[in-house]
């Protein structure tokens, strides 16, 4: 099963992100790109999301990059000048993150959203730790 289809508080994970995007006054249109192999699982997405006509569903490609490209093509066809991409597998995106991302994108042209790491990340070779990364760089 796709991670996006796993349930969180009784709803598929993707639906949490989708509702947040559709609830943002900064978002004009949402294109949901779905895997062809799981298209049936997204059949009633407009009903469940409360999309009010701002949602388009597009079948994805073989690879993630192909799916992103197909989504961007759809946005272009809808007359959109800017796009943000979310994998819908991380349900805790907020309206504030969306707003900050859009502001930064318009100012800089392209951005990637990330949050600071809190875990200790180490590298190992042949079962022996050879370095520990500094959290401020993650």
PDB file of C-alpha atoms in Angstrom, residues 28-85:
ATOM      1  CA  UNK A  28      -5.446  28.885  -6.525  1.00  0.00           C
ATOM      2  CA  UNK A  29      -5.413  25.336  -7.893  1.00  0.00           C
ATOM      3  CA  UNK A  30      -4.278  21.926  -6.701  1.00  0.00           C
ATOM      4  CA  UNK A  31      -3.233  19.159  -9.049  1.00  0.00           C
ATOM      5  CA  UNK A  32      -3.197  15.758  -7.388  1.00  0.00           C
ATOM      6  CA  UNK A  33      -1.010  13.362  -9.341  1.00  0.00           C
ATOM      7  CA  UNK A  34      -1.893   9.757  -8.538  1.00  0.00           C
ATOM      8  CA  UNK A  35      -0.249   6.467  -9.488  1.00  0.00           C
ATOM      9  CA  UNK A  36      -2.142   4.702 -12.245  1.00  0.00           C
ATOM     10  CA  UNK A  37      -1.926   1.483 -10.233  1.00  0.00           C
ATOM     11  CA  UNK A  38      -3.841   3.119  -7.346  1.00  0.00           C
ATOM     12  CA  UNK A  39      -6.229   5.353  -9.283  1.00  0.00           C
ATOM     13  CA  UNK A  40      -9.306   3.667  -7.801  1.00  0.00           C
ATOM     14  CA  UNK A  41      -8.241   4.694  -4.283  1.00  0.00           C
ATOM     15  CA  UNK A  42      -8.491   8.349  -5.322  1.00  0.00           C
ATOM     16  CA  UNK A  43     -11.811   8.061  -7.202  1.00  0.00           C
ATOM     17  CA  UNK A  44     -13.842  10.093  -4.688  1.00  0.00           C
ATOM     18  CA  UNK A  45     -11.130  12.544  -3.685  1.00  0.00           C
ATOM     19  CA  UNK A  46     -13.131  15.624  -4.666  1.00  0.00           C
ATOM     20  CA  UNK A  47     -15.971  14.636  -2.322  1.00  0.00           C
ATOM     21  CA  UNK A  48     -13.666  13.918   0.606  1.00  0.00           C
ATOM     22  CA  UNK A  49     -11.461  16.970   0.191  1.00  0.00           C
ATOM     23  CA  UNK A  50     -14.108  19.667  -0.156  1.00  0.00           C
ATOM     24  CA  UNK A  51     -12.224  20.943  -3.193  1.00  0.00           C
ATOM     25  CA  UNK A  52     -14.904  23.370  -4.471  1.00  0.00           C
ATOM     26  CA  UNK A  53     -13.713  22.972  -8.063  1.00  0.00           C
ATOM     27  CA  UNK A  54     -10.071  23.860  -7.407  1.00  0.00           C
ATOM     28  CA  UNK A  55      -8.777  20.297  -7.648  1.00  0.00           C
ATOM     29  CA  UNK A  56      -7.640  18.428 -10.745  1.00  0.00           C
ATOM     30  CA  UNK A  57      -6.580  14.789 -10.662  1.00  0.00           C
ATOM     31  CA  UNK A  58      -3.918  13.624 -13.114  1.00  0.00           C
ATOM     32  CA  UNK A  59      -2.503  10.148 -13.629  1.00  0.00           C
ATOM     33  CA  UNK A  60       1.175   9.926 -12.774  1.00  0.00           C
ATOM     34  CA  UNK A  61       4.131   8.625 -14.705  1.00  0.00           C
ATOM     35  CA  UNK A  62       6.532   5.756 -14.277  1.00  0.00           C
ATOM     36  CA  UNK A  63       8.904   7.653 -11.970  1.00  0.00           C
ATOM     37  CA  UNK A  64       8.392  10.439  -9.444  1.00  0.00           C
ATOM     38  CA  UNK A  65      10.058  12.974 -11.745  1.00  0.00           C
ATOM     39  CA  UNK A  66       7.616  11.987 -14.512  1.00  0.00           C
ATOM     40  CA  UNK A  67       4.677  12.485 -12.170  1.00  0.00           C
ATOM     41  CA  UNK A  68       5.926  15.905 -11.071  1.00  0.00           C
ATOM     42  CA  UNK A  69       6.367  16.880 -14.719  1.00  0.00           C
ATOM     43  CA  UNK A  70       2.814  15.785 -15.570  1.00  0.00           C
ATOM     44  CA  UNK A  71       1.485  17.805 -12.638  1.00  0.00           C
ATOM     45  CA  UNK A  72       3.427  20.880 -13.753  1.00  0.00           C
ATOM     46  CA  UNK A  73       2.107  20.499 -17.295  1.00  0.00           C
ATOM     47  CA  UNK A  74      -1.441  20.430 -15.943  1.00  0.00           C
ATOM     48  CA  UNK A  75      -0.823  23.566 -13.884  1.00  0.00           C
ATOM     49  CA  UNK A  76       0.574  25.290 -16.963  1.00  0.00           C
ATOM     50  CA  UNK A  77      -2.529  24.284 -18.920  1.00  0.00           C
ATOM     51  CA  UNK A  78      -4.624  25.829 -16.135  1.00  0.00           C
ATOM     52  CA  UNK A  79      -2.736  29.114 -16.523  1.00  0.00           C
ATOM     53  CA  UNK A  80      -0.702  28.908 -13.333  1.00  0.00           C
ATOM     54  CA  UNK A  81       2.631  30.758 -13.255  1.00  0.00           C
ATOM     55  CA  UNK A  82       4.050  29.214 -10.070  1.00  0.00           C
ATOM     56  CA  UNK A  83       3.917  25.799  -8.441  1.00  0.00           C
ATOM     57  CA  UNK A  84       4.779  24.145  -5.183  1.00  0.00           C
ATOM     58  CA  UNK A  85       5.234  20.386  -5.017  1.00  0.00           C
TER      59      UNK A  85
END
